[in-house]
Amino acid sequence: MEDSERRPGKNVLDRSEGLGERLLGLLLDRAHEMPPQLIAPMIAEEVAGIDGREVSILLQDYGRELLVPLPGQKLIVGEPQEITASPA
């Protein structure tokens, strides 16, 4: 186990940054310089790389009433959902 994985002065693993947080950081770093139309397929590919399935990216509409699926290669696109009624 590397020292960077432990809290200083303790024999306890530092789990403050989980898999999801690391993945989000990686995606944000990569997406920073990408054309917008390539971001959704990149997200779907990275999620599939950790055995994720049926990826859907929901964006809030301007009126803040709906979550609207982002279309893109390898993404599941459904119907818009009301934000208040959505488990997302």
CSV table of C-alpha atoms in Angstrom, one decimal:
chain,number,residue,atom,x,y,z
A,1,MET,CA,0.0,0.0,0.0
A,2,GLU,CA,1.4,3.4,-1.0
A,3,ASP,CA,1.8,6.2,1.6
A,4,SER,CA,-0.4,8.4,-0.5
A,5,GLU,CA,-3.3,6.0,0.2
A,6,ARG,CA,-3.0,6.4,4.0
A,7,ARG,CA,-3.8,9.3,6.2
A,8,PRO,CA,-0.7,10.9,7.6
A,9,GLY,CA,0.3,9.3,10.9
A,10,LYS,CA,-2.4,6.6,10.8
A,11,ASN,CA,-2.7,3.1,9.6
A,12,VAL,CA,-6.1,3.7,8.0
A,13,LEU,CA,-6.8,3.9,4.3
A,14,ASP,CA,-7.9,7.3,3.0
A,15,ARG,CA,-11.1,6.6,1.1
A,16,SER,CA,-12.1,10.2,0.9
A,17,GLU,CA,-12.0,10.1,-2.9
A,18,GLY,CA,-14.1,7.2,-4.2
A,19,LEU,CA,-14.2,5.6,-7.6
A,20,GLY,CA,-17.0,7.9,-8.7
A,21,GLU,CA,-15.1,11.0,-7.7
A,22,ARG,CA,-11.9,9.8,-9.5
A,23,LEU,CA,-13.9,9.0,-12.6
A,24,LEU,CA,-15.6,12.4,-12.5
A,25,GLY,CA,-12.2,14.1,-12.2
A,26,LEU,CA,-10.8,12.1,-15.1
A,27,LEU,CA,-13.8,12.9,-17.3
A,28,LEU,CA,-13.7,16.6,-16.5
A,29,ASP,CA,-9.9,16.7,-17.2
A,30,ARG,CA,-10.4,15.0,-20.6
A,31,ALA,CA,-13.6,16.9,-21.6
A,32,HIS,CA,-11.9,20.3,-20.9
A,33,GLU,CA,-10.4,20.5,-24.4
A,34,MET,CA,-12.8,18.3,-26.4
A,35,PRO,CA,-15.4,19.4,-28.9
A,36,PRO,CA,-18.9,19.3,-27.2
A,37,GLN,CA,-20.2,16.6,-29.5
A,38,LEU,CA,-17.5,14.2,-28.4
A,39,ILE,CA,-18.0,14.5,-24.6
A,40,ALA,CA,-21.1,12.3,-24.3
A,41,PRO,CA,-19.6,9.3,-26.2
A,42,MET,CA,-16.4,9.7,-24.1
A,43,ILE,CA,-18.5,9.5,-20.9
A,44,ALA,CA,-20.4,6.4,-22.2
A,45,GLU,CA,-17.1,4.7,-23.1
A,46,GLU,CA,-15.5,5.4,-19.7
A,47,VAL,CA,-18.5,4.2,-17.8
A,48,ALA,CA,-18.6,1.0,-19.9
A,49,GLY,CA,-14.9,0.6,-19.0
A,50,ILE,CA,-15.9,0.1,-15.4
A,51,ASP,CA,-18.7,-2.3,-16.4
A,52,GLY,CA,-21.4,0.4,-16.4
A,53,ARG,CA,-24.4,-0.2,-18.7
A,54,GLU,CA,-27.3,1.8,-20.1
A,55,VAL,CA,-25.6,5.2,-19.7
A,56,SER,CA,-27.9,8.2,-19.9
A,57,ILE,CA,-26.9,11.8,-19.3
A,58,LEU,CA,-29.7,14.1,-18.1
A,59,LEU,CA,-29.4,17.8,-18.4
A,60,GLN,CA,-31.6,20.4,-16.7
A,61,ASP,CA,-33.6,22.5,-19.0
A,62,TYR,CA,-33.5,26.3,-18.9
A,63,GLY,CA,-36.8,26.5,-17.0
A,64,ARG,CA,-35.4,24.1,-14.4
A,65,GLU,CA,-38.5,21.9,-14.7
A,66,LEU,CA,-37.2,19.0,-16.8
A,67,LEU,CA,-34.3,16.6,-17.0
A,68,VAL,CA,-33.7,16.2,-20.7
A,69,PRO,CA,-31.6,13.2,-22.0
A,70,LEU,CA,-28.6,14.2,-24.0
A,71,PRO,CA,-28.5,12.3,-27.3
A,72,GLY,CA,-25.2,10.7,-28.4
A,73,GLN,CA,-23.5,7.6,-29.6
A,74,LYS,CA,-23.7,4.8,-27.0
A,75,LEU,CA,-26.2,6.7,-24.8
A,76,ILE,CA,-29.7,5.6,-23.8
A,77,VAL,CA,-32.2,8.4,-24.8
A,78,GLY,CA,-35.6,8.3,-23.1
A,79,GLU,CA,-38.2,10.9,-22.6
A,80,PRO,CA,-37.7,14.1,-20.6
A,81,GLN,CA,-38.5,13.8,-16.9
A,82,GLU,CA,-40.0,16.3,-14.5
A,83,ILE,CA,-37.2,17.2,-12.0
A,84,THR,CA,-39.5,16.9,-8.9
A,85,ALA,CA,-40.7,13.4,-9.9
A,86,SER,CA,-37.3,12.1,-11.0
A,87,PRO,CA,-35.1,9.7,-9.0
A,88,ALA,CA,-32.2,11.2,-10.9
